[in-house]
Amino acid sequence: MSKPSVLVARAVFPEVVARLREHFEVEDNPTDTIYSKPQLIERLQGKAGAFTTGSERIDAEVLAACPQLRAVCNMAVGFNNVDLPACTARGVMATNTPDVLTETTADFGFALMMATARRITESERFLRRGEWTRWAYDMFIGPDVHGATLGILGMGRIGQAIARRGALGFGMKVIYHNRSRLPAGQEAPLGARWVDKATLLREADHLVLVLPYSAESHHAIGAAELAQMKPGATLTNVARGGIVDDAALAQALRDGRIAAAGLDVFEGEPSVHPALLELPNVVLTPHIASASLATRRAMAELAADNLIAALGCGPRAGRPPSLLNPELLAAR
Ligand code: GLV
């Protein structure tokens, strides 16, 4: 029997591609070209599976044009690039890579929040420009992290891991807003308190965004929300571009409405709103929150496990470990 064909849409660890070749005819992308939609559709012709990343948009049009596709396995925990209902309607299994990146992403989110609060990159730029000529009592003065109020919008796995760092490592008071409240047994060890969104905005000294992107969370932080935050507060986004209205944020930073922002994700990335690039009080990183070597390997391996299982191979044949549309299993 011939092996199913799959597309690995971006460059990925060669050993992961080699493992996929044990099960599939693999078209990979070692030059790491980002395919336009027509190119993606063309490459997906005759393919049963796709190993994707956030740069490939798998929407209803792509699915309709690729009727042989049976599995889309995204190497990311976020899957806003995949139209899940459209996949389900066509019987296409969709998977993501949760859990394996939780702690690494939380490390980065916390680091970005600290760098933002303590003005690490801003002061480094000053030093590199040769402007450091003397000590001054108020040089790069900023808010404390320890003992401050950590506000978390979106209290899933990564939000909880950030809360743990803040509460247990830095003595922070943790407040959060999420659609569903955590069970008391999960709140208690963190001293975490569920609050409504307005309270979160009003009380947080450091607000960290860790919620998934969807039509509902589009511009969850815009001018009106920024106006409710404390003037000395910081905002950190390690979730997705589009959750923050970047133009409104740039304006709020310019006006001193909030003290500073740390951003790993942007609307329309890899483009960055030009006003953000001009501002001193914003720490900018290129969507790298999960980028430790061990975690990126684990993500790639999990996406491969998902693809292998979704296409009926390996020890979990038919039952991918992180299936997003398990209703497809019930339908079999
Ligand atoms: C990264 O942004 C991810 O969703 O894994």
Short mmCIF file of C-alpha atoms and ligand atoms in Angstrom, two decimals:
data_model
loop_
_atom_site.label_atom_id
_atom_site.label_comp_id
_atom_site.label_asym_id
_atom_site.label_seq_id
_atom_site.Cartn_x
_atom_site.Cartn_y
_atom_site.Cartn_z
CA MET A 1 0.00 0.00 0.00
CA SER A 2 1.41 3.41 -0.88
CA LYS A 3 2.08 5.83 1.91
CA PRO A 4 -0.23 8.85 2.36
CA SER A 5 1.25 12.18 1.23
CA VAL A 6 1.67 15.09 3.58
CA LEU A 7 2.91 18.66 3.35
CA VAL A 8 5.22 20.10 5.99
CA ALA A 9 4.46 23.73 5.24
CA ARG A 10 7.45 25.39 6.95
CA ALA A 11 11.01 24.40 7.76
CA VAL A 12 11.18 22.29 10.90
CA PHE A 13 13.70 20.08 12.75
CA PRO A 14 15.11 17.62 10.17
CA GLU A 15 14.74 14.69 12.58
CA VAL A 16 11.02 15.38 12.82
CA VAL A 17 10.71 15.41 9.02
CA ALA A 18 12.69 12.14 8.97
CA ARG A 19 10.23 10.58 11.42
CA LEU A 20 7.32 11.68 9.25
CA ARG A 21 9.01 10.06 6.23
CA GLU A 22 8.78 6.68 8.03
CA HIS A 23 5.00 6.92 7.61
CA PHE A 24 4.37 9.31 4.73
CA GLU A 25 5.49 10.66 1.37
CA VAL A 26 6.62 14.04 2.67
CA GLU A 27 6.86 17.29 0.77
CA ASP A 28 8.84 19.54 3.08
CA ASN A 29 9.96 23.14 2.81
CA PRO A 30 13.65 23.34 3.76
CA THR A 31 13.98 26.82 2.24
CA ASP A 32 11.20 27.95 4.58
CA THR A 33 9.20 29.79 1.93
CA ILE A 34 5.97 31.24 3.27
CA TYR A 35 3.32 30.08 0.82
CA SER A 36 0.64 32.42 -0.44
CA LYS A 37 -2.87 30.98 -0.35
CA PRO A 38 -2.75 29.84 -4.03
CA GLN A 39 0.69 28.28 -3.45
CA LEU A 40 -0.55 26.53 -0.32
CA ILE A 41 -3.57 25.17 -2.18
CA GLU A 42 -1.32 23.97 -4.98
CA ARG A 43 1.11 22.27 -2.57
CA LEU A 44 -1.77 20.61 -0.73
CA GLN A 45 -3.19 18.94 -3.84
CA GLY A 46 -3.30 15.20 -3.25
CA LYS A 47 -2.09 15.58 0.34
CA ALA A 48 -3.89 13.78 3.15
CA GLY A 49 -2.23 15.79 5.87
CA ALA A 50 -0.70 19.19 6.57
CA PHE A 51 1.87 20.07 9.23
CA THR A 52 1.24 23.80 9.65
CA THR A 53 2.31 26.76 11.76
CA GLY A 54 0.64 30.07 12.49
CA SER A 55 1.70 31.40 9.08
CA GLU A 56 -0.61 29.04 7.14
CA ARG A 57 -4.24 30.06 7.10
CA ILE A 58 -6.41 26.97 6.70
CA ASP A 59 -9.81 28.44 5.97
CA ALA A 60 -12.96 27.17 4.28
CA GLU A 61 -11.64 28.13 0.85
CA VAL A 62 -8.42 26.15 1.31
CA LEU A 63 -10.35 23.16 2.66
CA ALA A 64 -12.79 23.26 -0.26
CA ALA A 65 -9.91 23.37 -2.72
CA CYS A 66 -8.12 20.44 -1.06
CA PRO A 67 -10.76 17.73 -0.74
CA GLN A 68 -8.24 14.97 0.00
CA LEU A 69 -7.04 16.69 3.15
CA ARG A 70 -7.90 14.69 6.30
CA ALA A 71 -5.69 16.26 8.95
CA VAL A 72 -4.29 19.69 9.77
CA CYS A 73 -1.71 19.56 12.55
CA ASN A 74 -0.63 22.95 13.77
CA MET A 75 2.69 23.43 15.54
CA ALA A 76 1.33 25.98 18.02
CA VAL A 77 -1.08 25.97 20.91
CA GLY A 78 -3.05 28.80 19.29
CA PHE A 79 -5.06 27.77 16.26
CA ASN A 80 -6.77 30.95 15.13
CA ASN A 81 -5.15 30.33 11.71
CA VAL A 82 -7.33 27.23 11.33
CA ASP A 83 -11.08 27.45 10.75
CA LEU A 84 -12.05 24.71 13.18
CA PRO A 85 -15.79 24.54 12.36
CA ALA A 86 -14.94 24.32 8.65
CA CYS A 87 -12.49 21.48 9.37
CA THR A 88 -15.10 19.65 11.42
CA ALA A 89 -17.76 20.13 8.75
CA ARG A 90 -15.43 18.49 6.22
CA GLY A 91 -14.32 15.73 8.58
CA VAL A 92 -10.76 17.10 8.73
CA MET A 93 -9.03 16.44 12.05
CA ALA A 94 -7.35 19.54 13.47
CA THR A 95 -4.76 19.47 16.23
CA ASN A 96 -2.56 21.91 18.19
CA THR A 97 0.36 21.58 20.64
CA PRO A 98 -0.85 22.39 24.15
CA ASP A 99 0.93 21.64 27.45
CA VAL A 100 4.44 21.15 26.06
CA LEU A 101 4.95 24.92 25.81
CA THR A 102 3.17 26.06 28.97
CA GLU A 103 6.14 26.57 31.30
CA THR A 104 8.47 28.00 28.63
CA THR A 105 5.82 30.50 27.52
CA ALA A 106 5.11 31.43 31.12
CA ASP A 107 8.85 32.00 31.73
CA PHE A 108 8.92 34.34 28.77
CA GLY A 109 5.71 36.14 29.70
CA PHE A 110 7.07 36.78 33.17
CA ALA A 111 10.44 37.88 31.80
CA LEU A 112 8.78 40.25 29.34
CA MET A 113 6.62 41.71 32.10
CA MET A 114 9.72 42.21 34.28
CA ALA A 115 11.74 43.73 31.43
CA THR A 116 8.85 46.09 30.77
CA ALA A 117 8.37 47.12 34.39
CA ARG A 118 12.07 47.51 35.15
CA ARG A 119 12.87 49.22 31.83
CA ILE A 120 15.59 46.76 30.89
CA THR A 121 15.74 47.27 27.13
CA GLU A 122 15.12 51.01 27.31
CA SER A 123 18.04 51.46 29.73
CA GLU A 124 20.25 49.13 27.69
CA ARG A 125 19.67 51.24 24.58
CA PHE A 126 20.62 54.35 26.59
CA LEU A 127 23.83 52.69 27.76
CA ARG A 128 24.73 51.46 24.25
CA ARG A 129 24.21 54.98 22.90
CA GLY A 130 26.96 56.12 25.27
CA GLU A 131 24.58 58.35 27.24
CA TRP A 132 25.40 56.88 30.66
CA THR A 133 27.70 59.45 32.20
CA ARG A 134 26.61 59.44 35.86
CA TRP A 135 24.30 57.87 38.43
CA ALA A 136 21.06 59.69 39.16
CA TYR A 137 18.47 58.91 41.84
CA ASP A 138 15.65 58.76 39.32
CA MET A 139 17.43 57.20 36.36
CA PHE A 140 15.11 54.60 34.78
CA ILE A 141 12.98 54.55 37.87
CA GLY A 142 9.95 52.32 37.51
CA PRO A 143 7.41 50.19 39.34
CA ASP A 144 8.24 47.16 41.45
CA VAL A 145 7.28 43.68 40.42
CA HIS A 146 7.48 41.90 43.78
CA GLY A 147 4.49 42.57 45.97
CA ALA A 148 2.59 44.28 43.13
CA THR A 149 -0.80 43.22 41.79
CA LEU A 150 -0.51 40.87 38.84
CA GLY A 151 -3.58 40.93 36.62
CA ILE A 152 -4.11 38.07 34.21
CA LEU A 153 -6.63 38.18 31.39
CA GLY A 154 -7.22 34.59 30.27
CA MET A 155 -6.50 32.08 33.04
CA GLY A 156 -5.78 28.93 31.05
CA ARG A 157 -2.70 26.78 31.44
CA ILE A 158 -0.22 29.54 30.58
CA GLY A 159 -2.06 32.15 32.64
CA GLN A 160 -1.97 29.87 35.67
CA ALA A 161 1.74 29.18 35.15
CA ILE A 162 2.43 32.94 35.08
CA ALA A 163 0.26 33.40 38.17
CA ARG A 164 2.30 30.71 39.95
CA ARG A 165 5.53 32.54 39.18
CA GLY A 166 4.10 35.81 40.43
CA ALA A 167 2.44 34.50 43.58
CA LEU A 168 4.99 31.95 44.73
CA GLY A 169 8.19 33.53 43.44
CA PHE A 170 7.55 37.25 43.76
CA GLY A 171 4.88 37.59 46.44
CA MET A 172 2.48 39.20 43.98
CA LYS A 173 -1.23 39.54 44.59
CA VAL A 174 -2.95 37.72 41.73
CA ILE A 175 -6.26 38.79 40.22
CA TYR A 176 -7.64 37.36 37.01
CA HIS A 177 -10.51 37.53 34.62
CA ASN A 178 -11.60 34.57 32.57
CA ARG A 179 -14.92 33.34 31.20
CA SER A 180 -14.87 30.51 33.70
CA ARG A 181 -13.66 30.80 37.24
CA LEU A 182 -11.02 28.33 38.46
CA PRO A 183 -12.10 25.76 41.04
CA ALA A 184 -11.38 26.99 44.58
CA GLY A 185 -8.70 24.32 44.95
CA GLN A 186 -6.73 25.89 42.09
CA GLU A 187 -7.25 29.48 43.21
CA ALA A 188 -6.26 28.93 46.84
CA PRO A 189 -2.56 27.98 46.46
CA LEU A 190 -2.05 31.12 44.34
CA GLY A 191 -4.25 33.36 46.44
CA ALA A 192 -5.83 34.16 43.06
CA ARG A 193 -9.06 36.14 42.96
CA TRP A 194 -11.51 36.16 40.01
CA VAL A 195 -12.65 39.71 39.22
CA ASP A 196 -14.71 41.26 36.46
CA LYS A 197 -12.81 42.83 33.59
CA ALA A 198 -13.31 46.40 34.79
CA THR A 199 -11.84 45.54 38.20
CA LEU A 200 -8.93 43.75 36.57
CA LEU A 201 -8.13 46.82 34.48
CA ARG A 202 -8.53 49.16 37.43
CA GLU A 203 -6.50 47.19 39.99
CA ALA A 204 -3.67 45.51 38.08
CA ASP A 205 -0.19 46.99 38.39
CA HIS A 206 1.01 44.58 35.72
CA LEU A 207 -1.58 43.23 33.32
CA VAL A 208 -0.62 40.16 31.30
CA LEU A 209 -2.72 38.93 28.37
CA VAL A 210 -2.84 35.18 27.83
CA LEU A 211 -6.20 34.62 26.17
CA PRO A 212 -6.83 32.96 22.81
CA TYR A 213 -7.58 35.16 19.82
CA SER A 214 -11.09 35.00 18.40
CA ALA A 215 -13.70 37.39 17.04
CA GLU A 216 -14.75 37.86 20.69
CA SER A 217 -11.28 38.79 21.94
CA HIS A 218 -10.47 41.08 18.99
CA HIS A 219 -9.37 44.42 20.50
CA ALA A 220 -10.24 43.21 24.02
CA ILE A 221 -7.75 45.90 24.99
CA GLY A 222 -8.50 49.13 23.12
CA ALA A 223 -8.60 52.81 23.99
CA ALA A 224 -11.51 52.41 26.42
CA GLU A 225 -9.80 49.60 28.34
CA LEU A 226 -6.42 51.36 28.40
CA ALA A 227 -8.16 54.41 29.83
CA GLN A 228 -9.33 52.32 32.79
CA MET A 229 -5.83 51.11 33.72
CA LYS A 230 -3.65 52.68 36.40
CA PRO A 231 -1.36 55.38 34.98
CA GLY A 232 1.69 53.54 36.34
CA ALA A 233 0.61 50.12 35.08
CA THR A 234 2.28 47.93 32.49
CA LEU A 235 0.66 45.75 29.82
CA THR A 236 2.25 42.57 28.49
CA ASN A 237 0.87 40.57 25.55
CA VAL A 238 2.15 37.04 24.90
CA ALA A 239 -1.18 35.84 23.47
CA ARG A 240 -1.93 37.01 19.94
CA GLY A 241 -1.81 40.15 17.88
CA GLY A 242 -5.25 41.66 17.45
CA ILE A 243 -6.22 41.20 21.09
CA VAL A 244 -4.69 44.64 21.62
CA ASP A 245 -5.55 47.58 19.40
CA ASP A 246 -1.91 48.48 18.66
CA ALA A 247 -2.70 52.01 17.43
CA ALA A 248 -4.66 52.75 20.62
CA LEU A 249 -1.85 51.27 22.71
CA ALA A 250 0.76 53.43 21.00
CA GLN A 251 -1.38 56.48 21.71
CA ALA A 252 -1.85 55.48 25.37
CA LEU A 253 1.90 54.99 25.78
CA ARG A 254 2.63 58.27 24.11
CA ASP A 255 0.15 60.05 26.36
CA GLY A 256 1.53 58.37 29.51
CA ARG A 257 -1.88 56.74 30.07
CA ILE A 258 0.03 53.62 31.14
CA ALA A 259 3.73 53.34 31.98
CA ALA A 260 4.94 50.75 29.50
CA ALA A 261 4.12 47.71 27.40
CA GLY A 262 5.83 44.43 26.55
CA LEU A 263 4.71 42.89 23.29
CA ASP A 264 5.66 39.54 21.77
CA VAL A 265 2.75 39.56 19.31
CA PHE A 266 1.35 42.23 16.98
CA GLU A 267 -1.56 43.01 14.74
CA GLY A 268 -0.46 42.08 11.22
CA GLU A 269 2.87 40.64 12.37
CA PRO A 270 5.63 40.41 11.28
CA SER A 271 4.79 44.06 10.58
CA VAL A 272 4.85 46.20 13.70
CA HIS A 273 2.83 49.39 14.03
CA PRO A 274 5.39 52.14 13.25
CA ALA A 275 4.30 54.22 16.25
CA LEU A 276 5.31 51.38 18.59
CA LEU A 277 8.77 51.25 17.07
CA GLU A 278 9.29 54.92 17.90
CA LEU A 279 8.35 54.67 21.57
CA PRO A 280 10.96 54.18 24.30
CA ASN A 281 8.58 52.59 26.83
CA VAL A 282 7.77 49.41 24.96
CA VAL A 283 9.70 46.15 24.88
CA LEU A 284 9.27 44.42 21.52
CA THR A 285 10.09 40.79 20.76
CA PRO A 286 9.36 38.78 17.57
CA HIS A 287 6.79 36.18 18.74
CA ILE A 288 9.31 33.99 20.56
CA ALA A 289 7.57 33.16 23.84
CA SER A 290 7.77 29.39 23.24
CA ALA A 291 11.23 29.51 21.68
CA SER A 292 13.39 27.37 23.93
CA LEU A 293 15.12 24.57 22.05
CA ALA A 294 13.55 21.83 24.16
CA THR A 295 10.06 23.29 23.82
CA ARG A 296 10.22 23.93 20.09
CA ARG A 297 11.40 20.33 19.66
CA ALA A 298 8.57 19.08 21.86
CA MET A 299 6.05 21.13 19.85
CA ALA A 300 7.33 19.75 16.55
CA GLU A 301 7.32 16.18 17.89
CA LEU A 302 3.77 16.59 19.19
CA ALA A 303 2.56 18.02 15.88
CA ALA A 304 4.18 15.01 14.17
CA ASP A 305 2.58 12.58 16.67
CA ASN A 306 -0.75 14.20 15.90
CA LEU A 307 -0.28 13.88 12.14
CA ILE A 308 0.87 10.27 12.36
CA ALA A 309 -2.09 9.31 14.54
CA ALA A 310 -4.64 11.35 12.60
CA LEU A 311 -3.72 9.54 9.38
CA GLY A 312 -4.13 6.16 11.04
CA CYS A 313 -0.50 5.28 11.75
CA GLY A 314 1.58 4.62 14.88
CA PRO A 315 0.50 3.46 18.33
CA ARG A 316 -2.32 6.02 18.63
CA ALA A 317 -3.73 5.41 15.15
CA GLY A 318 -6.99 7.33 14.77
CA ARG A 319 -6.64 9.09 18.13
CA PRO A 320 -4.32 12.10 17.85
CA PRO A 321 -3.14 13.25 21.30
CA SER A 322 -4.36 16.82 20.95
CA LEU A 323 -7.38 16.62 18.72
CA LEU A 324 -9.37 19.87 18.63
CA ASN A 325 -12.48 18.37 17.08
CA PRO A 326 -13.05 15.13 19.03
CA GLU A 327 -16.63 15.07 17.76
CA LEU A 328 -15.13 13.55 14.62
CA LEU A 329 -14.21 10.45 16.63
CA ALA A 330 -17.76 10.08 17.90
CA ALA A 331 -19.01 10.36 14.32
CA ARG A 332 -16.94 7.30 13.25
C1 GLV B 1 2.41 30.44 19.66
O1 GLV B 1 2.05 31.55 19.52
C2 GLV B 1 1.52 29.34 19.88
O2 GLV B 1 0.30 29.52 19.77
O3 GLV B 1 2.01 28.24 20.16
#
